[in-house]
């Protein structure tokens, strides 16, 4: 009698744990790619401050230096999350985290509608045992990661200041999943780069958009 009671009780207990665990697990019910643009078809529909140029035989949007670029997407299917994947090219002499009042931090950030989602820094600069200009990526600001951490390509030449040198453009992929339900969205990207002593800071450091992919998700 007693053992039957405890068997039942323990079954109920195990079932209770299962229900709690299930309730805590988000399930991806649907995902749909609603936008995918690598600029190869010269498509700037919906862009503000969109501009194209060819970098290493690849058409990209740029280059930018402390000026916002954005795209507006409309008629999105029903969703409660957006997955935004951005590939960027970080050109020339980005200095990463150090706040020396002259050359950094070199921030890059993006957001949806009027809300900033992710802010980080990048560094294309030297990293020796006694001197290293750390960057925050792949984390958000502030974290001390070595230059080019998380890069997907590092062997490209610079664009301007280091245009004649290899390994001065670095390609990154930034992925964020963001709660969102409206049937339209504005995605913006921008930077706060600092290079006080250089009369041509745009040549010193800039960035470009190489690819933007947006997926509408239903997660329950
Ligand atoms: Ca610099
Ligand atoms: Ca700088």
CSV table of C-alpha atoms and ligand atoms in Angstrom, one decimal:
chain,number,residue,atom,x,y,z
A,1,UNK,CA,0.0,0.0,0.0
A,2,UNK,CA,2.7,2.5,1.1
A,3,UNK,CA,5.0,1.6,-1.7
A,4,UNK,CA,2.2,2.0,-4.3
A,5,UNK,CA,1.5,5.4,-2.9
A,6,UNK,CA,5.2,6.5,-3.2
A,7,UNK,CA,5.4,5.1,-6.7
A,8,UNK,CA,2.4,7.2,-7.7
A,9,UNK,CA,3.8,10.2,-5.9
A,10,UNK,CA,7.2,9.9,-7.5
A,11,UNK,CA,5.5,9.6,-10.9
A,12,UNK,CA,3.6,12.8,-10.3
A,13,UNK,CA,6.8,14.5,-9.2
A,14,UNK,CA,8.7,13.4,-12.3
A,15,UNK,CA,5.8,14.5,-14.5
A,16,UNK,CA,5.8,17.9,-12.7
A,17,UNK,CA,9.5,18.4,-13.4
A,18,UNK,CA,8.9,17.5,-17.1
A,19,UNK,CA,6.1,20.0,-17.3
A,20,UNK,CA,8.3,22.8,-15.7
A,21,UNK,CA,11.2,21.9,-18.0
A,22,UNK,CA,9.0,22.0,-21.1
A,23,UNK,CA,7.5,25.3,-20.1
A,24,UNK,CA,11.0,26.8,-19.9
A,25,UNK,CA,12.1,25.7,-23.3
A,26,UNK,CA,11.5,28.0,-26.3
A,27,UNK,CA,10.4,26.2,-29.4
A,28,UNK,CA,11.1,27.6,-32.9
A,29,UNK,CA,7.8,27.1,-34.6
A,30,UNK,CA,8.6,28.9,-37.9
A,31,UNK,CA,11.4,30.8,-39.5
A,32,UNK,CA,11.3,32.5,-42.9
A,33,UNK,CA,14.1,34.5,-44.6
A,34,UNK,CA,12.4,37.8,-45.4
A,35,UNK,CA,15.5,39.7,-46.6
A,36,UNK,CA,18.9,38.7,-47.9
A,37,UNK,CA,21.1,41.2,-49.7
A,38,UNK,CA,24.8,40.9,-50.5
A,39,UNK,CA,24.5,43.9,-52.9
A,40,UNK,CA,25.6,41.9,-55.9
A,41,UNK,CA,22.4,43.0,-57.7
A,42,UNK,CA,22.9,46.7,-56.7
A,43,UNK,CA,19.7,46.5,-54.6
A,44,UNK,CA,19.3,49.5,-52.3
A,45,UNK,CA,15.5,49.5,-52.1
A,46,UNK,CA,14.4,50.7,-48.7
A,47,UNK,CA,17.8,52.1,-47.8
A,48,UNK,CA,18.6,55.5,-46.4
A,49,UNK,CA,22.2,56.7,-47.0
A,50,UNK,CA,22.7,53.6,-49.1
A,51,UNK,CA,25.8,53.8,-51.4
A,52,UNK,CA,27.7,51.1,-53.2
A,53,UNK,CA,31.3,50.6,-54.2
A,54,UNK,CA,33.4,47.7,-55.3
A,55,UNK,CA,36.0,46.3,-52.8
A,56,UNK,CA,38.1,43.4,-54.0
A,57,UNK,CA,35.8,42.5,-56.8
A,58,UNK,CA,32.8,42.5,-54.4
A,59,UNK,CA,30.0,45.1,-54.4
A,60,UNK,CA,29.4,46.2,-50.9
A,61,UNK,CA,27.5,49.1,-49.2
A,62,UNK,CA,29.9,51.8,-48.0
A,63,UNK,CA,32.1,53.0,-47.0
A,64,UNK,CA,30.9,54.6,-43.8
A,65,UNK,CA,32.4,56.6,-40.9
A,66,UNK,CA,30.1,57.8,-38.2
A,67,UNK,CA,27.1,58.1,-40.5
A,68,UNK,CA,24.0,56.0,-40.1
A,69,UNK,CA,22.9,53.7,-42.8
A,70,UNK,CA,19.5,51.9,-42.5
A,71,UNK,CA,17.0,49.8,-44.4
A,72,UNK,CA,13.3,49.7,-43.9
A,73,UNK,CA,11.5,46.4,-44.5
A,74,UNK,CA,7.7,46.2,-44.8
A,75,UNK,CA,5.0,43.6,-45.0
A,76,UNK,CA,6.8,41.2,-42.7
A,77,UNK,CA,5.0,37.9,-42.0
A,78,UNK,CA,3.6,37.3,-38.5
A,79,UNK,CA,6.6,36.9,-36.1
A,80,UNK,CA,7.7,37.5,-32.5
A,81,UNK,CA,11.4,37.6,-33.1
A,82,UNK,CA,13.7,38.8,-35.8
A,83,UNK,CA,17.1,37.2,-36.4
A,84,UNK,CA,19.3,39.9,-38.0
A,85,UNK,CA,22.6,38.8,-39.5
A,86,UNK,CA,25.0,41.5,-40.7
A,87,UNK,CA,28.4,40.9,-42.4
A,88,UNK,CA,30.7,43.9,-42.2
A,89,UNK,CA,34.1,44.9,-43.4
A,90,UNK,CA,36.2,46.7,-40.9
A,91,UNK,CA,38.7,48.8,-42.9
A,92,UNK,CA,42.1,50.2,-41.9
A,93,UNK,CA,43.3,51.2,-38.5
A,94,UNK,CA,40.5,50.6,-36.0
A,95,UNK,CA,41.8,50.9,-32.4
A,96,UNK,CA,39.4,48.9,-30.4
A,97,UNK,CA,38.7,49.6,-26.7
A,98,UNK,CA,41.4,52.0,-25.4
A,99,UNK,CA,39.9,55.3,-24.3
A,100,UNK,CA,42.9,57.6,-24.8
A,101,UNK,CA,41.0,60.7,-25.9
A,102,UNK,CA,42.6,60.5,-29.3
A,103,UNK,CA,42.1,57.3,-31.2
A,104,UNK,CA,39.4,55.3,-29.3
A,105,UNK,CA,37.3,53.7,-28.4
A,106,UNK,CA,36.2,52.8,-31.9
A,107,UNK,CA,32.5,51.8,-31.5
A,108,UNK,CA,30.3,50.0,-34.0
A,109,UNK,CA,26.7,49.4,-33.3
A,110,UNK,CA,23.3,48.5,-34.8
A,111,UNK,CA,19.7,48.6,-33.8
A,112,UNK,CA,16.0,48.2,-34.7
A,113,UNK,CA,13.6,51.0,-35.0
A,114,UNK,CA,14.9,53.5,-32.5
A,115,UNK,CA,16.6,51.1,-30.1
A,116,UNK,CA,20.2,50.2,-30.1
A,117,UNK,CA,20.6,46.4,-29.8
A,118,UNK,CA,24.3,45.7,-29.9
A,119,UNK,CA,27.4,47.9,-29.4
A,120,UNK,CA,31.0,46.6,-29.6
A,121,UNK,CA,34.5,47.7,-30.7
A,122,UNK,CA,36.8,46.3,-33.3
A,123,UNK,CA,40.6,46.5,-33.6
A,124,UNK,CA,42.8,46.0,-36.6
A,125,UNK,CA,45.8,47.1,-34.6
A,126,UNK,CA,48.9,45.4,-33.3
A,127,UNK,CA,48.8,43.1,-30.4
A,128,UNK,CA,52.2,42.3,-28.8
A,129,UNK,CA,52.9,41.0,-25.3
A,130,UNK,CA,53.5,44.5,-24.0
A,131,UNK,CA,51.2,46.5,-26.2
A,132,UNK,CA,47.8,45.4,-27.4
A,133,UNK,CA,44.8,47.4,-28.6
A,134,UNK,CA,42.1,45.0,-27.5
A,135,UNK,CA,38.6,44.8,-29.0
A,136,UNK,CA,35.2,43.9,-27.4
A,137,UNK,CA,33.8,41.7,-30.3
A,138,UNK,CA,32.5,39.0,-30.3
A,139,UNK,CA,31.1,40.4,-27.0
A,140,UNK,CA,29.4,43.6,-26.6
A,141,UNK,CA,31.4,46.6,-25.1
A,142,UNK,CA,33.3,46.3,-22.8
A,143,UNK,CA,35.4,43.1,-23.0
A,144,UNK,CA,39.1,42.6,-23.6
A,145,UNK,CA,39.4,40.3,-26.7
A,146,UNK,CA,42.5,40.2,-28.9
A,147,UNK,CA,42.2,42.1,-32.3
A,148,UNK,CA,40.2,40.2,-35.0
A,149,UNK,CA,38.6,37.8,-32.5
A,150,UNK,CA,35.6,36.2,-34.1
A,151,UNK,CA,36.5,37.3,-37.6
A,152,UNK,CA,35.4,35.2,-40.6
A,153,UNK,CA,38.1,36.7,-42.9
A,154,UNK,CA,41.3,38.6,-42.2
A,155,UNK,CA,43.5,38.5,-45.3
A,156,UNK,CA,42.0,41.4,-47.2
A,157,UNK,CA,43.9,44.7,-47.8
A,158,UNK,CA,43.0,47.9,-46.2
A,159,UNK,CA,40.8,50.4,-48.1
A,160,UNK,CA,42.6,53.8,-47.7
A,161,UNK,CA,45.3,54.4,-45.1
A,162,UNK,CA,46.5,50.8,-45.4
A,163,UNK,CA,45.2,50.2,-48.9
A,164,UNK,CA,48.6,48.9,-49.9
A,165,UNK,CA,48.9,46.4,-47.0
A,166,UNK,CA,47.2,43.0,-46.6
A,167,UNK,CA,45.4,42.1,-43.4
A,168,UNK,CA,43.9,45.5,-42.9
A,169,UNK,CA,40.3,44.7,-43.7
A,170,UNK,CA,38.5,42.2,-41.5
A,171,UNK,CA,35.2,40.6,-42.2
A,172,UNK,CA,32.8,39.8,-39.3
A,173,UNK,CA,29.4,38.3,-39.1
A,174,UNK,CA,27.2,39.7,-36.3
A,175,UNK,CA,24.0,37.7,-35.4
A,176,UNK,CA,21.3,38.8,-33.0
A,177,UNK,CA,17.8,37.5,-32.3
A,178,UNK,CA,15.6,40.3,-31.1
A,179,UNK,CA,12.0,40.4,-29.8
A,180,UNK,CA,9.9,42.1,-32.4
A,181,UNK,CA,6.3,41.9,-33.6
A,182,UNK,CA,5.5,44.9,-35.9
A,183,UNK,CA,5.0,44.1,-39.6
A,184,UNK,CA,7.6,46.6,-40.5
A,185,UNK,CA,11.1,47.4,-39.2
A,186,UNK,CA,13.9,49.8,-39.7
A,187,UNK,CA,17.4,48.3,-39.1
A,188,UNK,CA,20.2,50.8,-38.6
A,189,UNK,CA,24.0,50.5,-38.4
A,190,UNK,CA,26.4,53.2,-37.3
A,191,UNK,CA,29.8,53.8,-35.7
A,192,UNK,CA,31.4,56.2,-33.3
A,193,UNK,CA,35.0,56.2,-34.5
A,194,UNK,CA,37.6,58.5,-33.0
A,195,UNK,CA,40.8,59.7,-34.6
A,196,UNK,CA,41.5,63.2,-33.4
A,197,UNK,CA,45.0,63.7,-34.7
A,198,UNK,CA,44.4,62.5,-38.3
A,199,UNK,CA,43.1,65.3,-40.6
A,200,UNK,CA,41.5,62.6,-42.7
A,201,UNK,CA,39.8,60.2,-40.1
A,202,UNK,CA,37.7,58.5,-42.8
A,203,UNK,CA,40.9,57.3,-44.5
A,204,UNK,CA,42.1,56.2,-41.1
A,205,UNK,CA,39.2,53.9,-40.3
A,206,UNK,CA,35.9,53.1,-41.9
A,207,UNK,CA,33.5,50.1,-42.5
A,208,UNK,CA,31.2,48.6,-45.1
A,209,UNK,CA,28.1,46.4,-45.2
A,210,UNK,CA,28.8,43.2,-47.1
A,211,UNK,CA,25.6,41.3,-46.5
A,212,UNK,CA,22.4,41.6,-44.5
A,213,UNK,CA,20.0,38.7,-43.8
A,214,UNK,CA,16.8,39.0,-41.8
A,215,UNK,CA,14.7,36.0,-40.7
A,216,UNK,CA,11.2,36.3,-39.2
A,217,UNK,CA,10.8,33.8,-36.4
A,218,UNK,CA,7.8,32.5,-34.4
A,219,UNK,CA,9.1,31.2,-31.1
A,220,UNK,CA,6.8,29.8,-28.4
B,1,LIG,CA1,43.0,54.5,-36.1
B,2,LIG,CA1,40.4,55.2,-33.9
